[in-house]
Structure formats: structure tokens, C-alpha cells
Tab-separated table of C-alpha atoms in Angstrom:
chain	number	residue	atom	x	y	z
A	1085	UNK	CA	108.551	84.279	86.459
A	1086	UNK	CA	110.652	85.888	83.793
A	1087	UNK	CA	111.530	89.542	83.466
A	1088	UNK	CA	109.013	90.101	80.664
A	1089	UNK	CA	106.086	89.172	82.895
A	1090	UNK	CA	107.506	91.221	85.773
A	1091	UNK	CA	107.939	94.211	83.465
A	1092	UNK	CA	104.350	93.842	82.309
A	1093	UNK	CA	103.066	93.742	85.887
A	1094	UNK	CA	105.155	96.812	86.770
A	1095	UNK	CA	103.716	98.572	83.738
A	1096	UNK	CA	100.138	97.812	84.780
A	1097	UNK	CA	100.790	98.992	88.333
A	1098	UNK	CA	102.394	102.219	87.099
A	1099	UNK	CA	99.534	102.857	84.705
A	1100	UNK	CA	96.848	102.272	87.330
A	1101	UNK	CA	98.594	104.518	89.850
A	1102	UNK	CA	99.020	107.276	87.262
A	1103	UNK	CA	95.374	107.077	86.216
A	1104	UNK	CA	94.176	107.239	89.817
A	1105	UNK	CA	96.582	110.116	90.526
A	1106	UNK	CA	95.123	112.106	87.628
A	1107	UNK	CA	91.606	111.280	88.819
A	1108	UNK	CA	92.421	112.601	92.300
A	1109	UNK	CA	93.936	115.780	90.867
A	1110	UNK	CA	90.914	116.337	88.627
A	1111	UNK	CA	88.552	115.789	91.562
A	1112	UNK	CA	90.436	118.322	93.686
A	1113	UNK	CA	90.456	120.858	90.856
A	1114	UNK	CA	86.700	120.416	90.427
A	1115	UNK	CA	86.248	121.631	93.988
A	1116	UNK	CA	87.509	125.061	92.905
A	1117	UNK	CA	84.744	125.488	90.337
A	1118	UNK	CA	81.213	126.291	91.482
A	1119	UNK	CA	78.857	123.329	91.129
A	1120	UNK	CA	81.382	121.333	89.065
A	1121	UNK	CA	81.167	118.370	91.436
A	1122	UNK	CA	77.449	118.149	90.669
A	1123	UNK	CA	78.165	117.408	87.018
A	1124	UNK	CA	78.244	113.897	85.583
A	1125	UNK	CA	82.035	113.712	85.628
A	1126	UNK	CA	82.174	115.219	89.105
A	1127	UNK	CA	79.799	112.576	90.447
A	1128	UNK	CA	81.771	109.722	88.881
A	1129	UNK	CA	85.055	111.079	90.235
A	1130	UNK	CA	83.420	111.564	93.626
A	1131	UNK	CA	82.326	107.935	93.768
A	1132	UNK	CA	85.836	106.779	92.859
A	1133	UNK	CA	87.930	109.258	94.865
A	1134	UNK	CA	85.932	110.032	98.019
A	1135	UNK	CA	86.376	106.611	99.676
A	1136	UNK	CA	90.160	106.960	99.423
A	1137	UNK	CA	90.228	110.625	100.425
A	1138	UNK	CA	87.885	110.092	103.372
A	1139	UNK	CA	90.523	107.919	105.044
A	1140	UNK	CA	92.888	110.893	105.164
A	1141	UNK	CA	90.208	113.459	106.017
A	1142	UNK	CA	89.457	111.542	109.220
A	1143	UNK	CA	92.981	112.165	110.496
A	1144	UNK	CA	93.966	115.488	108.901
A	1145	UNK	CA	91.739	118.444	109.784
A	1146	UNK	CA	91.511	121.407	107.401
A	1147	UNK	CA	94.025	124.164	108.086
A	1148	UNK	CA	92.296	127.340	109.198
A	1149	UNK	CA	88.964	125.623	108.662
A	1150	UNK	CA	89.152	125.968	104.882
A	1151	UNK	CA	92.372	124.574	103.390
A	1152	UNK	CA	92.240	120.803	103.016
A	1153	UNK	CA	95.697	119.251	102.637
A	1154	UNK	CA	94.474	115.668	102.820
A	1155	UNK	CA	94.588	115.213	99.000
A	1156	UNK	CA	98.303	116.054	99.039
A	1157	UNK	CA	98.942	113.454	101.717
A	1158	UNK	CA	96.732	110.988	99.826
A	1159	UNK	CA	98.773	111.459	96.640
A	1160	UNK	CA	102.035	110.922	98.509
A	1161	UNK	CA	100.612	107.817	100.176
A	1162	UNK	CA	99.457	106.502	96.787
A	1163	UNK	CA	103.024	106.753	95.494
A	1164	UNK	CA	104.353	104.920	98.550
A	1165	UNK	CA	101.729	102.198	98.133
A	1166	UNK	CA	102.760	101.725	94.509
A	1167	UNK	CA	106.425	101.511	95.412
A	1168	UNK	CA	105.598	99.021	98.160
A	1169	UNK	CA	103.669	96.783	95.786
A	1170	UNK	CA	106.517	96.877	93.291
A	1171	UNK	CA	109.049	96.048	96.030
A	1172	UNK	CA	106.977	93.077	97.199
A	1173	UNK	CA	106.693	91.792	93.627
A	1174	UNK	CA	110.423	92.157	93.108
A	1175	UNK	CA	111.085	90.326	96.369
A	1176	UNK	CA	109.000	87.313	95.383
A	1177	UNK	CA	110.313	87.125	91.847
């Protein structure tokens, strides 16, 4: 596989991770607005983001009963996953 194809794959991975990162951030910000998650966009983001966030919410309880830090951990984990995928691709190519 030549470097052009590898660069293209890296570009797609970076783009997908960035898009999902922005979706997670938008979903978290919607939680600060009253009834924003009930909107059309809030429901779509919920269907796309909740399955990923629920993994972290199982293991990380809210601090003080109200502050949920699981999205922060989820964003960090998403970055590590992306770097891992890129490292595996570079190893095989």
C-alpha cells in the first residue's frame, strides 16, 4: 500500500473522530439548556452519542451526585482509540 492510500485512510479516520468529538461536545452542551435534548437535533445526537457515553457512565459515577465527568473521559478515550487505529495501520503498512 503506498503512502497516498495510507494518507487517505489517516485523513478519513481523523475526520470521523473529529466529527464524533464535535457531536459529543454538542450533546453535552445541550444538557445545559432546558428541554434542548427533546428537540430533533437533541434526539439524533442522543441516539448517536448515548451508546458510547453509557459505557463510561457505568464505571464513573457523578461527582457530588450532579457533575458527570464521563464525557471528558469518553473524549480522551476516543482520541486514544484513534491513535491506536492509526498505529495499527502504520504497523501493517
